[in-house]
Short mmCIF file of N, CA and C in Angstrom, two decimals:
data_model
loop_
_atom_site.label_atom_id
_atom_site.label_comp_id
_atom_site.label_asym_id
_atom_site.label_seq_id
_atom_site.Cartn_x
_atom_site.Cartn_y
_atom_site.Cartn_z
N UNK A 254 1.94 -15.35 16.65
CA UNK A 254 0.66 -15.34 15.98
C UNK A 254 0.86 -14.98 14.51
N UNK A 255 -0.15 -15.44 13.31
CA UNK A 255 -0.34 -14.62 12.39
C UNK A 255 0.00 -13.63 11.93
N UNK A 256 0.49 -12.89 11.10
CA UNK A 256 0.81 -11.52 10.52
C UNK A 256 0.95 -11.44 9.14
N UNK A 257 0.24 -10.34 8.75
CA UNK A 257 0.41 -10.45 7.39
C UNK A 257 0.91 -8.62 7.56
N UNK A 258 1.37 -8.35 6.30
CA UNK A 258 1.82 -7.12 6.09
C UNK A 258 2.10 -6.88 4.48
N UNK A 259 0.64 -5.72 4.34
CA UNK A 259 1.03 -6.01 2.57
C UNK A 259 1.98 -4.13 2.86
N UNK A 260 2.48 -4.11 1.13
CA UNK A 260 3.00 -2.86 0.97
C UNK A 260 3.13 -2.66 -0.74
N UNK A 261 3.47 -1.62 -0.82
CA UNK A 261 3.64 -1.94 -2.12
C UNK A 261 2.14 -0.41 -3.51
N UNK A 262 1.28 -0.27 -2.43
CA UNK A 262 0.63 0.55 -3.01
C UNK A 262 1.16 1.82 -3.13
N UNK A 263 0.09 2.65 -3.96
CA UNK A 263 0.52 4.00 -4.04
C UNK A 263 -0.23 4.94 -5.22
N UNK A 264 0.21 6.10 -5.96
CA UNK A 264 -0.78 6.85 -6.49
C UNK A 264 -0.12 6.16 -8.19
N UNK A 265 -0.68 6.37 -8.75
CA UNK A 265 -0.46 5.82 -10.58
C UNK A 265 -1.15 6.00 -11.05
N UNK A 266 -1.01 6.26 -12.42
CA UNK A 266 -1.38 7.18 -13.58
C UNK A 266 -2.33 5.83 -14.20
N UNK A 267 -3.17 6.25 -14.72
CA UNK A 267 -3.82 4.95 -15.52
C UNK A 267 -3.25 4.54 -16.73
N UNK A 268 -3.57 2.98 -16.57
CA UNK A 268 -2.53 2.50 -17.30
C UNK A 268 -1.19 1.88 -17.31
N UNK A 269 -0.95 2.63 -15.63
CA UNK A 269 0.39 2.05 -15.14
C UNK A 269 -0.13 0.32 -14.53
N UNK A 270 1.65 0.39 -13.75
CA UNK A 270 1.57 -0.35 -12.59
C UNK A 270 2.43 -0.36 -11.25
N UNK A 271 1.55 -1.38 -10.63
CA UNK A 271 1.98 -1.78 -9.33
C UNK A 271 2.09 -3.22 -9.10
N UNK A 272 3.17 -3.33 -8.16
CA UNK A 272 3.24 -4.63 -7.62
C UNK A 272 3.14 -4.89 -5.61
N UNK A 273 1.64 -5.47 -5.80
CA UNK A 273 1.63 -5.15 -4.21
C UNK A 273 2.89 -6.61 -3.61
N UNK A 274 2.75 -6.53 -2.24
CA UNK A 274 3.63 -7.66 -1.17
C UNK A 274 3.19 -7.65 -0.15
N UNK A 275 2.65 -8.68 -0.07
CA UNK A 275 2.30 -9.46 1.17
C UNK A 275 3.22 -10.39 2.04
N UNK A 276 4.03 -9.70 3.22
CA UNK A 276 4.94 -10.86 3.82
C UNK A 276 4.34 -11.37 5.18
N UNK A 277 4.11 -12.48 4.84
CA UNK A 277 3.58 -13.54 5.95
C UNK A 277 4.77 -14.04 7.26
N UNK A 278 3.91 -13.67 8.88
CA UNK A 278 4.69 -15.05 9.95
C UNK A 278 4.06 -15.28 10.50
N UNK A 279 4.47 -16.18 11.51
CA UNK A 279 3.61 -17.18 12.40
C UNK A 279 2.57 -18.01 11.72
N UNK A 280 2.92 -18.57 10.09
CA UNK A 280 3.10 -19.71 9.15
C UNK A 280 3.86 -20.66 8.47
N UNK A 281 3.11 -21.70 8.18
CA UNK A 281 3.74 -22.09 7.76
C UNK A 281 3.46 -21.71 5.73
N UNK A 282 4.02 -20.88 5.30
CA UNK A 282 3.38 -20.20 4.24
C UNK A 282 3.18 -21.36 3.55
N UNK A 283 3.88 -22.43 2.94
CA UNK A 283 3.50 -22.81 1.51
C UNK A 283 2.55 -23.78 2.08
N UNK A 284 2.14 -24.17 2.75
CA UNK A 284 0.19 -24.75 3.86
C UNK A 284 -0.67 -23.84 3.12
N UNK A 285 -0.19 -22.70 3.23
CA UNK A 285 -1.74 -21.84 3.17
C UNK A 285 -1.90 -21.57 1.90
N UNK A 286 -3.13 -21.46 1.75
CA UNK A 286 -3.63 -20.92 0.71
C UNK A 286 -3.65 -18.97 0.78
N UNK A 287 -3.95 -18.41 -0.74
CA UNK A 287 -3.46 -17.14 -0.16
C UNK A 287 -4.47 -16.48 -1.91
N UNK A 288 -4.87 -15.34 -0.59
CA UNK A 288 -5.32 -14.17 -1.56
C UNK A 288 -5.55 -12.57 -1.74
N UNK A 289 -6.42 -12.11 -2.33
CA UNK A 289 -5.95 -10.36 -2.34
C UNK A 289 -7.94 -10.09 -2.73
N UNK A 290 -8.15 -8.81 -1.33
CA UNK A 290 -9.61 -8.49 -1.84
C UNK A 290 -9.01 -7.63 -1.92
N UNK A 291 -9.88 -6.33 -2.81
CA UNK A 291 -10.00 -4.92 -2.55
C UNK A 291 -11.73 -4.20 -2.15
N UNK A 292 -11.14 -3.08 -1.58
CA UNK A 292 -12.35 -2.57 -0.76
C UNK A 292 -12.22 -0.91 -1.61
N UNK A 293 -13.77 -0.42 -2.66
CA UNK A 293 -13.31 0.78 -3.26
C UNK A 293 -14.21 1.25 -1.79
N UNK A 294 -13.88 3.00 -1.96
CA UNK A 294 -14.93 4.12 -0.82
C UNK A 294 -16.90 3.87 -1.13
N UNK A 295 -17.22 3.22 -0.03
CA UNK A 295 -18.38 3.17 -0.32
C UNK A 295 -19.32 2.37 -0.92
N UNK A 296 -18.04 0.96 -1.01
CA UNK A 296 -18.39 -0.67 -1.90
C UNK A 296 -18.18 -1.03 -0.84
N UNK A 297 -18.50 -2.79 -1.19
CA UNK A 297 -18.08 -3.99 -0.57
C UNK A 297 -16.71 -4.36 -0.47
N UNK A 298 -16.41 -5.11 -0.32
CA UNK A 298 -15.18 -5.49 -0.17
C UNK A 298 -15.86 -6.66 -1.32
N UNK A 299 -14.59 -6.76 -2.65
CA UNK A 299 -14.79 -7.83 -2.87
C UNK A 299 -13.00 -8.81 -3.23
N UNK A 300 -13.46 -9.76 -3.72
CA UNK A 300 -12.01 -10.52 -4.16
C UNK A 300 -11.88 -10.31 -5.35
N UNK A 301 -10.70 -10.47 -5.71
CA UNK A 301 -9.61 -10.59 -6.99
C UNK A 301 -8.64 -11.58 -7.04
N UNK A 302 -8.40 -12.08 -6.63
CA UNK A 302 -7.69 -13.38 -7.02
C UNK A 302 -7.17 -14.07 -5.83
N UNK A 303 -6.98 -15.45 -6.08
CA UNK A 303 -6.13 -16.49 -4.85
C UNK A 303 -5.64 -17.33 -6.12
N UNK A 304 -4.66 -17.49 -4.86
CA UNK A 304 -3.49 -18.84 -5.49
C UNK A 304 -3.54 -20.00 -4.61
N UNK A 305 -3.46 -21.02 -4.65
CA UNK A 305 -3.79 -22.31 -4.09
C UNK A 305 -2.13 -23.01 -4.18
N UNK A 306 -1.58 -23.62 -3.47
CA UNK A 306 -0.71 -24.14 -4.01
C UNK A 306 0.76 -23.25 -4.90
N UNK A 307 1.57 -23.44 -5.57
CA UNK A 307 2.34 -22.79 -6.36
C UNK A 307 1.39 -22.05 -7.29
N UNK A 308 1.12 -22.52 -8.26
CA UNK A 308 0.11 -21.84 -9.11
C UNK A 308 -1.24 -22.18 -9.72
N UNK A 309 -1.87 -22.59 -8.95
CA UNK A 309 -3.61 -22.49 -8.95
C UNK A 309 -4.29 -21.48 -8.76
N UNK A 310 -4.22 -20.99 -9.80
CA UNK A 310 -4.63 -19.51 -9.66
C UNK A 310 -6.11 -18.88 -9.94
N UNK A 311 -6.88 -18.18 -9.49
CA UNK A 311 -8.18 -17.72 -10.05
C UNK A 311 -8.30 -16.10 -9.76
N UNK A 312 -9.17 -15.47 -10.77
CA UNK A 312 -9.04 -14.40 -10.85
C UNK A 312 -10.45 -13.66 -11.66
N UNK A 313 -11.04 -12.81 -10.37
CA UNK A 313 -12.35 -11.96 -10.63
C UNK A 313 -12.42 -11.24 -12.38
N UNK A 314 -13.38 -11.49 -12.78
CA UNK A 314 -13.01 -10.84 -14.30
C UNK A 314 -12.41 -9.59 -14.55
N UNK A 315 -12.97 -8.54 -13.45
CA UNK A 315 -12.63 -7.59 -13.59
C UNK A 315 -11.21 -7.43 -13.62
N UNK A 316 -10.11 -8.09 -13.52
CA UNK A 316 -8.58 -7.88 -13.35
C UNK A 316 -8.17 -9.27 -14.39
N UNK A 317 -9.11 -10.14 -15.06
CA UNK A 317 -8.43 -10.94 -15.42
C UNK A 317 -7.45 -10.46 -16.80
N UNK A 318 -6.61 -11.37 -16.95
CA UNK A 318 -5.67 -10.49 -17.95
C UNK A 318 -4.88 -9.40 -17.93
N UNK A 319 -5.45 -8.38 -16.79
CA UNK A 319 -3.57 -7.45 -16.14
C UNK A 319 -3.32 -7.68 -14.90
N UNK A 320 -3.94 -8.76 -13.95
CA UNK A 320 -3.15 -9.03 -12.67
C UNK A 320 -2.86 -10.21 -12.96
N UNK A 321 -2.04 -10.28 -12.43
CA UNK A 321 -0.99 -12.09 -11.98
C UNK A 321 -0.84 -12.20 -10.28
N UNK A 322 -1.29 -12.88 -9.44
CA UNK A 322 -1.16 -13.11 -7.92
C UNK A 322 0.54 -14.29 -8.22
N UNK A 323 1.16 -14.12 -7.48
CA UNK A 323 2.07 -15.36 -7.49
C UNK A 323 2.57 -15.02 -6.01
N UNK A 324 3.08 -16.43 -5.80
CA UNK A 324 3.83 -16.36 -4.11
C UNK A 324 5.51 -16.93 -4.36
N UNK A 325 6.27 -16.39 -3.04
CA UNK A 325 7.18 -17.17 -3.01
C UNK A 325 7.29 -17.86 -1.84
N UNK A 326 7.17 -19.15 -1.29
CA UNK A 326 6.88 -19.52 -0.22
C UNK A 326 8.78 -19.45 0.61
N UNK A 327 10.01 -19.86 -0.22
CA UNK A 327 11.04 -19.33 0.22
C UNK A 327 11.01 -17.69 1.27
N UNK A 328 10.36 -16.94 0.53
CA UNK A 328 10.40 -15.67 1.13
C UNK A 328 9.06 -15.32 2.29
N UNK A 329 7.94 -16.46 2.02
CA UNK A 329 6.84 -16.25 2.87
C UNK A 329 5.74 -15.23 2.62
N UNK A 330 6.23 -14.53 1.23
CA UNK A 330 5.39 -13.57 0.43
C UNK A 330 4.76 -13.55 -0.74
N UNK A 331 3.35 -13.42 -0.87
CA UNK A 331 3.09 -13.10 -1.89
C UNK A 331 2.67 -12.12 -2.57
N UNK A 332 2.20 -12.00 -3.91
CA UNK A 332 2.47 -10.92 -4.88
C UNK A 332 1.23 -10.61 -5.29
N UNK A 333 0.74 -9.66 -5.72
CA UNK A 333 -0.32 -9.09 -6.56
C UNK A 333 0.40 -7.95 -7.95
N UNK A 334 0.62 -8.82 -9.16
CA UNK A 334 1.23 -7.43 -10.03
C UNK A 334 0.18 -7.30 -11.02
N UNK A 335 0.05 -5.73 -10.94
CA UNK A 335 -0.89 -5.03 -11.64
C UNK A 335 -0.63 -4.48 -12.45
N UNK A 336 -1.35 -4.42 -13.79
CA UNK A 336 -1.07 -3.18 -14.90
C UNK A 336 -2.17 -3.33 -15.32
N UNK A 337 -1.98 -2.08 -16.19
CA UNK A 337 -3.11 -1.88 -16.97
C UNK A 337 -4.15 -1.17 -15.78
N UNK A 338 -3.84 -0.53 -15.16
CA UNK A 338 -4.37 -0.32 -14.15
C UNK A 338 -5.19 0.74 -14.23
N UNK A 339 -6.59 0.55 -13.87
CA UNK A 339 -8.05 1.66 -14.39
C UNK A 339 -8.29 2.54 -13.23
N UNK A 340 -8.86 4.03 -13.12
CA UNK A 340 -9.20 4.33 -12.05
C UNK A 340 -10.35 3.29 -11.38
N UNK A 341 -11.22 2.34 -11.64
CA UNK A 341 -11.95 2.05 -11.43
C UNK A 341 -11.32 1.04 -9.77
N UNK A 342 -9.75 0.59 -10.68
CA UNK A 342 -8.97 -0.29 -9.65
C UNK A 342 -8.87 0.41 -8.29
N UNK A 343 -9.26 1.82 -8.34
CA UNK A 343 -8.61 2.48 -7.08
C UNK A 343 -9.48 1.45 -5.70
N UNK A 344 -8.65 1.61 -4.90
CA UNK A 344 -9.24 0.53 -3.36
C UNK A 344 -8.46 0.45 -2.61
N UNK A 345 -8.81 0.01 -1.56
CA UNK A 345 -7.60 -0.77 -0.29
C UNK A 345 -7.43 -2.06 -0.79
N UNK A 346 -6.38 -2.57 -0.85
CA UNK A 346 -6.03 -3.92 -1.25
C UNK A 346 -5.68 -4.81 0.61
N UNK A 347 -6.67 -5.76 -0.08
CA UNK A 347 -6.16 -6.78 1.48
C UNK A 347 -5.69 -8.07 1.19
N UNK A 348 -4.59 -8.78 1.52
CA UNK A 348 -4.01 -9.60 1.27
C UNK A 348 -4.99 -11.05 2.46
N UNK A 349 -4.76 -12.03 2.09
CA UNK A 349 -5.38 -12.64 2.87
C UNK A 349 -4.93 -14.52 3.08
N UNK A 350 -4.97 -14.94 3.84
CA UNK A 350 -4.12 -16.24 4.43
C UNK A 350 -5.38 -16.95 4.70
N UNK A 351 -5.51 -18.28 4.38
CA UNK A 351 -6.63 -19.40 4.85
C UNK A 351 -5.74 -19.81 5.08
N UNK A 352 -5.12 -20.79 6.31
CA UNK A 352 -4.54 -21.72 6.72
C UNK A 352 -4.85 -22.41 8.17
N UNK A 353 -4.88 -23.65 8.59
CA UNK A 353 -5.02 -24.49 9.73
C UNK A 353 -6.59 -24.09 9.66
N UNK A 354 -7.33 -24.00 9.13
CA UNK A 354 -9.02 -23.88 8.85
C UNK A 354 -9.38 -22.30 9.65
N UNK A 355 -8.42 -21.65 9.63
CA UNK A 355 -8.99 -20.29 9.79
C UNK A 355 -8.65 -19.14 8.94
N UNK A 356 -9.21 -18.31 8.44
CA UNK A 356 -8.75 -16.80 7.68
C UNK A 356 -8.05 -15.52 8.29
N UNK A 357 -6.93 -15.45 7.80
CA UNK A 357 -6.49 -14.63 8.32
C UNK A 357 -6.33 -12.98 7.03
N UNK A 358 -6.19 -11.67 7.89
CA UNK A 358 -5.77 -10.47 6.63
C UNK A 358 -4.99 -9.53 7.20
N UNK A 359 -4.59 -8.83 6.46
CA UNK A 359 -3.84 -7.92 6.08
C UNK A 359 -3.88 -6.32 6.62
N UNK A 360 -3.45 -5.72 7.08
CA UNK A 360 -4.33 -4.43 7.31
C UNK A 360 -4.70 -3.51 6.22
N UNK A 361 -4.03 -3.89 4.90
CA UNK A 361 -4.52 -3.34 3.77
C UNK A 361 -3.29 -2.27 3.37
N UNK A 362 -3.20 -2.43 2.11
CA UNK A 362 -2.33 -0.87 1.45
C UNK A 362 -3.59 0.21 0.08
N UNK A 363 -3.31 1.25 0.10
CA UNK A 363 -3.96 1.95 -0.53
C UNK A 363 -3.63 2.07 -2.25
N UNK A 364 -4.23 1.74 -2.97
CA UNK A 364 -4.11 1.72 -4.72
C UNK A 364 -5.15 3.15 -4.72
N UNK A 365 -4.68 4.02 -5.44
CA UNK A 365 -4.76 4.94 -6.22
C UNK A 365 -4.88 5.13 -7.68
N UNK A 366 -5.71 5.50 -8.09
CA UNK A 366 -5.24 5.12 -9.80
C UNK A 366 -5.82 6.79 -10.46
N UNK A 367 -4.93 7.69 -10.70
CA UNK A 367 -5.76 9.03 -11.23
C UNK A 367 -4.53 9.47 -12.15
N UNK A 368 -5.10 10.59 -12.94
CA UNK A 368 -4.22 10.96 -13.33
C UNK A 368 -4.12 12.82 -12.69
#
């Protein structure tokens, strides 16, 4: 079946960064399309970016200009790299798979952003 497994979060100073990872199986990764929500305490869950393809990329304003999403379909993983990173960024990050017409996610890693 499906699996996704992100990692890669953790606590950071504002301003820093992180680079989350999402490693995908039971795909065929470079099929799917692929993306990253975050969920802050007490919000919605919303999105921040997908990649379509190698690099068709789109990206929520709020991160546009210090995140980059990229995949490597060789490795079956993709990337979320962050800087510039605001407390505001703090959230669960969920990685997320559309492929064969269904959605698949992530169980999520934790972003921190304090000083």
């Amino acid at each position: 079946q499906v699996q996704l497994v992100e990692s890669g979060g953790g606590l950071v100073q504002p301003g820093g960064s992180l680079r989350l990872s999402c490693a995908a199986s039971g795909v065929i990764f470079r099929f799917a399309n692929m993306g990253w929500y975050r969920q802050a305490p007490g919000k919605q869950r919303e999105w921040v970016a997908t990649i379509k393809g190698v690099d068709n990329s789109n990206y929520a304003d709020s991160v546009k200009d210090r995140f980059t999403i990229s995949r490597d379909n060789a490795k079956s993983t993709g990337y979320l790299q962050m800087n510039a990173l605001r407390p505001e960024d703090t959230a669960v990050y969920y990685c997320t798979l559309y492929y064969g017409g269904a959605d698949f996610w992530g169980q999520g890693t934790q972003v921190t952003v304090s000083s």
